[in-house]
Short mmCIF file of C-alpha atoms in Angstrom, two decimals:
data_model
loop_
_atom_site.label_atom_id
_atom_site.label_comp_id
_atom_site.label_asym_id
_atom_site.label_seq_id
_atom_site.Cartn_x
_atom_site.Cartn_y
_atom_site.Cartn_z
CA UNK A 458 -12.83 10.77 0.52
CA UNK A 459 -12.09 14.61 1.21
CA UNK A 460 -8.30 15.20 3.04
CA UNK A 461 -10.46 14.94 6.24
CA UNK A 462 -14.12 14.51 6.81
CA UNK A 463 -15.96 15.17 10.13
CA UNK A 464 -18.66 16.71 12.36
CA UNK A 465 -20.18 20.13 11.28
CA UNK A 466 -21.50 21.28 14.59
CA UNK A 467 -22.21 19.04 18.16
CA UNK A 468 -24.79 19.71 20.65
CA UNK A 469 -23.00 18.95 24.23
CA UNK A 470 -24.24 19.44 27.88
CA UNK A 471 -21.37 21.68 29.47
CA UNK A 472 -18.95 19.18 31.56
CA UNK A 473 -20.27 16.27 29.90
CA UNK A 474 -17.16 14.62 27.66
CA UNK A 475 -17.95 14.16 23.84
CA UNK A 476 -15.84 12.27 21.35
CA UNK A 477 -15.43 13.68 17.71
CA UNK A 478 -14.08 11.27 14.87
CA UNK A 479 -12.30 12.76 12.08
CA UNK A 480 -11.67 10.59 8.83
CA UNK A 481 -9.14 11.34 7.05
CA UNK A 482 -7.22 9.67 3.50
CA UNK A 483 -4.80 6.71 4.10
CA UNK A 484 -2.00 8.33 2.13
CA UNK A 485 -2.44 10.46 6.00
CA UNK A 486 -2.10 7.22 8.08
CA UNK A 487 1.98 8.04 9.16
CA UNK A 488 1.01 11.68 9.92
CA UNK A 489 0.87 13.42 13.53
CA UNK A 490 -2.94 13.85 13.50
CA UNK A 491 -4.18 16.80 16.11
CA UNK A 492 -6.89 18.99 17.42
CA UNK A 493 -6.25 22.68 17.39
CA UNK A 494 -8.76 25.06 19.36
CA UNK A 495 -9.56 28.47 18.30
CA UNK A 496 -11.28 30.69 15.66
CA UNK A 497 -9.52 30.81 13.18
CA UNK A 498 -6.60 28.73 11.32
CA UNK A 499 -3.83 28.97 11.58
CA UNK A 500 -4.51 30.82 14.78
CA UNK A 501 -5.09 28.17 16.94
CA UNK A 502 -3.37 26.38 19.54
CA UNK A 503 -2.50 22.33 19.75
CA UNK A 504 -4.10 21.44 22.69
CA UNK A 505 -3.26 17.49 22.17
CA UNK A 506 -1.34 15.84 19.50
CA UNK A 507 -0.85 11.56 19.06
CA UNK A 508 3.13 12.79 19.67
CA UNK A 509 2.20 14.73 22.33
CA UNK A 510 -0.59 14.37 24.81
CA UNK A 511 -2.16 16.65 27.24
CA UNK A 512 -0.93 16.83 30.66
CA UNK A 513 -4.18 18.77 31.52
CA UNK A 514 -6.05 16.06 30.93
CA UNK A 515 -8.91 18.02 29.26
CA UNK A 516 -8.59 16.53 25.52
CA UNK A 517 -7.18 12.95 24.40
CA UNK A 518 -6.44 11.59 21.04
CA UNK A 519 -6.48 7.94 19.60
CA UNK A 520 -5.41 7.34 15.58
CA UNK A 521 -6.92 3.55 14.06
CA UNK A 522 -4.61 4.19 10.73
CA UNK A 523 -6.07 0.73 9.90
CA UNK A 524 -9.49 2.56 9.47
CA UNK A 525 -8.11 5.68 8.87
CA UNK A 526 -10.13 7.70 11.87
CA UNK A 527 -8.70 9.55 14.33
CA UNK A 528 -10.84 10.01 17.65
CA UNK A 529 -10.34 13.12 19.58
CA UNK A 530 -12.44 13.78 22.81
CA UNK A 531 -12.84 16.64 24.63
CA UNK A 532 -13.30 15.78 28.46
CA UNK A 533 -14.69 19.14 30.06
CA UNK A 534 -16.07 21.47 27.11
CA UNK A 535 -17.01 24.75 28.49
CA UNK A 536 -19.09 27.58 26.38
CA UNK A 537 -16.39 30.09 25.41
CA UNK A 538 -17.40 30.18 22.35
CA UNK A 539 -14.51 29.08 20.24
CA UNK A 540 -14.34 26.25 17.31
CA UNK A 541 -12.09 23.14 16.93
CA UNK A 542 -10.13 21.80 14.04
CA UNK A 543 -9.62 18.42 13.30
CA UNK A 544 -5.67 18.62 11.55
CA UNK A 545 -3.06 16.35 9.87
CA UNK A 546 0.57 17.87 9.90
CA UNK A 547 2.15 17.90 6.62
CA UNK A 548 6.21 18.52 6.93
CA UNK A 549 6.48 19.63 3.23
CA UNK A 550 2.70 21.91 3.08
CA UNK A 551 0.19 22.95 4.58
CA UNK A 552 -1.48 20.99 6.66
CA UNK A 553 -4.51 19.52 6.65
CA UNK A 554 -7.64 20.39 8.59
CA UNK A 555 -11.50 20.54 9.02
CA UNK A 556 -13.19 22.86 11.01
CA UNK A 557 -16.48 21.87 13.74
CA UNK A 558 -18.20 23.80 15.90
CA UNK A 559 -19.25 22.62 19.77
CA UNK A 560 -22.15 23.70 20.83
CA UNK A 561 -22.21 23.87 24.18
CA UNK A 562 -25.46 24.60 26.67
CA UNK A 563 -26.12 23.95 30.19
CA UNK A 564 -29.28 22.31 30.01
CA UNK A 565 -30.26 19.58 27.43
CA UNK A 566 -28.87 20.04 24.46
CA UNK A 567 -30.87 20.38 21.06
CA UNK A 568 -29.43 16.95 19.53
CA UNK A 569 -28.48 13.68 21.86
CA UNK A 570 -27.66 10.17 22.63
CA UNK A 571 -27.60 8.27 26.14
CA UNK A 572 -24.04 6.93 24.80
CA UNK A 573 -21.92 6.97 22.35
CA UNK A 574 -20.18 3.50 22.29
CA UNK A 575 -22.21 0.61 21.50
CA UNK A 576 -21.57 -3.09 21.17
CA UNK A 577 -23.18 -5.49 19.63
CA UNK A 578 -22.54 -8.98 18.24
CA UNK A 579 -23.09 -10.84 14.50
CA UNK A 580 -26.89 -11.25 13.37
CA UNK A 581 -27.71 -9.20 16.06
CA UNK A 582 -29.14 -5.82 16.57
CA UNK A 583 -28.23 -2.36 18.30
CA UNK A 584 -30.88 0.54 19.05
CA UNK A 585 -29.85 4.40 19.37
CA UNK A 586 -32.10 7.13 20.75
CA UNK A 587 -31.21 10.05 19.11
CA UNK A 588 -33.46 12.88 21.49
CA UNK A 589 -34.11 15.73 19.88
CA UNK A 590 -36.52 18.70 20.19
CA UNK A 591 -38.28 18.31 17.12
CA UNK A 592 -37.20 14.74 15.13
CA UNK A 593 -39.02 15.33 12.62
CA UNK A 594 -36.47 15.39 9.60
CA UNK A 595 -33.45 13.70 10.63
CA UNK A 596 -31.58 11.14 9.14
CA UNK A 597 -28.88 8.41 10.39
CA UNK A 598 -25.54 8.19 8.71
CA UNK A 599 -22.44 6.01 8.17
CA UNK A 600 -19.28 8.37 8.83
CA UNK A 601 -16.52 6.10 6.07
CA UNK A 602 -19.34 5.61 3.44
CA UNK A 603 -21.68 8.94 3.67
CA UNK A 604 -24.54 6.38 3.16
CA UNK A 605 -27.60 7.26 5.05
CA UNK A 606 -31.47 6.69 5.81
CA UNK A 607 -33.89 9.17 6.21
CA UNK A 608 -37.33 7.29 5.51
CA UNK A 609 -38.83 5.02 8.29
CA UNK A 610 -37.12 1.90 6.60
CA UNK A 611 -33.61 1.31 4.62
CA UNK A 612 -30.40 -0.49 4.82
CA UNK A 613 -26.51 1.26 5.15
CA UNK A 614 -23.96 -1.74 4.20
CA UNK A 615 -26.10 -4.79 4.85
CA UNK A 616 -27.64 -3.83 7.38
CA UNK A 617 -31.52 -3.36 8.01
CA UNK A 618 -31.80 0.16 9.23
CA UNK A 619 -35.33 1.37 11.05
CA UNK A 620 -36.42 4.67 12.03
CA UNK A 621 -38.93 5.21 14.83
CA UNK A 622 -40.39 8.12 15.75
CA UNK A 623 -43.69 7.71 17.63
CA UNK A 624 -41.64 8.43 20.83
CA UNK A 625 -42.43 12.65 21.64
CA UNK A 626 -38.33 14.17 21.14
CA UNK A 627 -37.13 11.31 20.07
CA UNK A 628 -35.98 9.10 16.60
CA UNK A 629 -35.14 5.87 17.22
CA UNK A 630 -32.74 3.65 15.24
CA UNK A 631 -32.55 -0.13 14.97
CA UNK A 632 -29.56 -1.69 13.07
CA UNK A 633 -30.38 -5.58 12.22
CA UNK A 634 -28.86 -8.11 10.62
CA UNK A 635 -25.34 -7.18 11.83
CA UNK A 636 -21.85 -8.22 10.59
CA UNK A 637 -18.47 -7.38 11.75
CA UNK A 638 -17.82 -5.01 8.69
CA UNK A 639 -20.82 -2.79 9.93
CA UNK A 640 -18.56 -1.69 12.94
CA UNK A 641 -17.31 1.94 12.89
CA UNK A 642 -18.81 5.44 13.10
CA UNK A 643 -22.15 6.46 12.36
CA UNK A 644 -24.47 9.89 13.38
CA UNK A 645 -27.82 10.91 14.23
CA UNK A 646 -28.17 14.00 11.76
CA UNK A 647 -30.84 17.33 12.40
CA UNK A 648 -30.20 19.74 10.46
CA UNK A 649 -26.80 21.44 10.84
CA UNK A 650 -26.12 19.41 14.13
CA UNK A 651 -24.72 15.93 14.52
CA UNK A 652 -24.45 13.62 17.19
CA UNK A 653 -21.52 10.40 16.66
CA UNK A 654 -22.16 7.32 17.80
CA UNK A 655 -19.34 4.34 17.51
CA UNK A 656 -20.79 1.00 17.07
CA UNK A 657 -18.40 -2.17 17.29
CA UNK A 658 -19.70 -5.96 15.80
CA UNK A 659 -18.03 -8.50 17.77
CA UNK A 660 -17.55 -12.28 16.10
CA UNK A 661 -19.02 -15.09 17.21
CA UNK A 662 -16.79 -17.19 18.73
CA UNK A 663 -19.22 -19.84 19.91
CA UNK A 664 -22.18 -21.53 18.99
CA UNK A 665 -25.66 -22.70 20.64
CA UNK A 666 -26.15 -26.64 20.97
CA UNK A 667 -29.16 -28.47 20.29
CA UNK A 668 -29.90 -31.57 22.88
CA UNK A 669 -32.46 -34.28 22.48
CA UNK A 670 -32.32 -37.21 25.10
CA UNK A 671 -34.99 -40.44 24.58
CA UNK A 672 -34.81 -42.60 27.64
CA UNK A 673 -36.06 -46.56 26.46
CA UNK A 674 -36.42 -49.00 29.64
CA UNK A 675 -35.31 -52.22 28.97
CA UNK A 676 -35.91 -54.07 31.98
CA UNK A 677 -36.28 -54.04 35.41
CA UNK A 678 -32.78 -55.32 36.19
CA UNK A 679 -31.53 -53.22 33.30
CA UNK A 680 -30.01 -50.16 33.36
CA UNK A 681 -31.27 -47.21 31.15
CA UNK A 682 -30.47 -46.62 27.95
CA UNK A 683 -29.75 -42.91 26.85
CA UNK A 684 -29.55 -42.50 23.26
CA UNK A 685 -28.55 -38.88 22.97
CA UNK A 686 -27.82 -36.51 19.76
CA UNK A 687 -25.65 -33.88 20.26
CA UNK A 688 -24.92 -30.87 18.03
CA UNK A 689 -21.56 -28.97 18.33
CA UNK A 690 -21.18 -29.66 21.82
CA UNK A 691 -20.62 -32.13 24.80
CA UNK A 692 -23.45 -33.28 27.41
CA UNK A 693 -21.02 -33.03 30.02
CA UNK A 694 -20.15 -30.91 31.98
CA UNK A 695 -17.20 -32.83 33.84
CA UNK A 696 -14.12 -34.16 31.72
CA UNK A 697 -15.09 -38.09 32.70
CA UNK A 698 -18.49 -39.36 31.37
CA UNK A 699 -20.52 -40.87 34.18
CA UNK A 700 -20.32 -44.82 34.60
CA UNK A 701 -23.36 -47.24 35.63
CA UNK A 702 -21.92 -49.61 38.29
CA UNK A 703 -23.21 -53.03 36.97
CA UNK A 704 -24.27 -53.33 40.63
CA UNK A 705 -27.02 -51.45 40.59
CA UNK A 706 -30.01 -52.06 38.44
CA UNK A 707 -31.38 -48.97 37.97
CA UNK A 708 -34.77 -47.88 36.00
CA UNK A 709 -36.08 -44.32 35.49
CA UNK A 710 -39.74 -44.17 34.71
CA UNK A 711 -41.73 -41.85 33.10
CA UNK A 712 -42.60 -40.10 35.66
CA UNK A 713 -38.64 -39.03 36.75
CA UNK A 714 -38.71 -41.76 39.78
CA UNK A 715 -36.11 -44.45 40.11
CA UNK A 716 -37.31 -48.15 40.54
CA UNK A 717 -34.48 -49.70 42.55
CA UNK A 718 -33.76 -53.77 43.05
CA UNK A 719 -35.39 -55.16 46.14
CA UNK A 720 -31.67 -55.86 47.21
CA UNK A 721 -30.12 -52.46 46.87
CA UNK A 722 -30.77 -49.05 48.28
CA UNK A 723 -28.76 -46.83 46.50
CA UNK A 724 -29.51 -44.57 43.76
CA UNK A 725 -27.88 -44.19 40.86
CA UNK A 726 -27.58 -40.54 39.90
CA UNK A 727 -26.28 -39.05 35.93
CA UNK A 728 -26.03 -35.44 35.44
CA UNK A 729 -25.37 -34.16 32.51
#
């Protein structure tokens, strides 16, 4: 990958907070990484650094060096027409940086999404509604891999990737099939603008059962036999099975009702 790698230009709705991820090489991962605002480089000012945050509380910064993406999100952007610049500080260069451009408007702005942080879980599915004014050539990328889908059907790491677009304004994107590895940044692309959205594949960490009860009647002064097959989990729901009192003689019919001895009055209840 390129020293850093990110966003060319973002469509925002003035006020409305936007996150930015900037990629950047590994061999950065022990680096200060920052965002500089201003026209022109190296004419720009730090307004938040991962040494140093901002007390104004107007930009934040977050570095995963395990995926080697630093987040930076700008809380209140206002139209005063200046650029941004994702940067790495180098002690013995230059350092490094990418320029993007924020678009900012005060009504809806030309490129979308209702959210940018999506979960999902393994073999499932997530859907994005990327709104734009005209979607008619867009395209829906994977930030780490540059891999991307422009045709109504495709696939970006394993994953089953469809495009929708009978919705007026709007492209819609289904990712199937998911795995954990299919976590991470990806972006609704029109034209020069692009819109991130993070997606993050949780692991199962549990596992649906499959019950089948039979109930056999022996006799009348029997008590029911259960002969149960259980798959990956237990029936009950207490930490003590239930116990038939010898008693009792207790019958459940086919129709759910209990035929009781002449002698006894009680009913014998198991819930599972």
């Amino acid at each position: 990958i390129h020293s850093i790698t990110t966003v060319s230009e973002v469509s925002v709705k003035a006020g409305d907070p936007i996150a930015i991820p900037c990629l950047y090489n590994l061999k950065f991962k022990d680096n200060e990484k920052c965002l500089c605002k201003g026209t022109g480089w190296p004419k720009c000012d730090y307004v938040v650094q991962t040494n140093k945050p901002d007390n104004s509380k107007q930009f934040s910064i977050s570095d995963d060096q395990t995926q080697g993406i630093f987040t930076v999100t700008i809380h209140n952007p206002k139209d005063d027409g200046t650029s941004y610049w994702c940067a790495i500080e180098k002690s013995w260069s230059k350092d490094v940086k990418k320029r993007f451009e924020l678009s900012v408007t005060t009504g809806m702005p030309s490129l979308h999404v209702d959210q940018q942080e999506i979960t999902a879980f393994e073999g499932g599915s997530v859907t994005v509604e990327c709104h734009s004014k005209n979607p008619k050539v867009t395209k829906w990328c994977r930030l780490d891999s540059s891999s991307c889908v422009l045709d109504q059907t495709g696939s970006i790491d394993g994953a089953k990737v469809t495009i929708n677009r009978s919705v007026s304004n709007v492209f819609t994107v289904t990712m199937s099939g998911l795995k954990t590895e299919n976590s991470g940044w990806y972006w609704c692309v029109k034209g020069k603008l692009q819109m991130p959205v993070h997606i993050t594949v949780h692991e199962l960490t549990s596992t649906t059962s499959t019950t089948s009860t039979t109930s056999t009647t022996i006799s009348t002064n029997t008590a029911t036999t259960l002969q149960t097959t259980t798959q990956n989990a237990s029936l009950f729901t207490s930490e003590e099975p239930p116990r038939v009192q010898p008693s009792f003689s207790t019958v459940i019919g086919t129709g759910g009702e209990s035929l009781q001895d002449k002698n006894k009055r009680s009913v014998l209840m198991i819930t599972f």
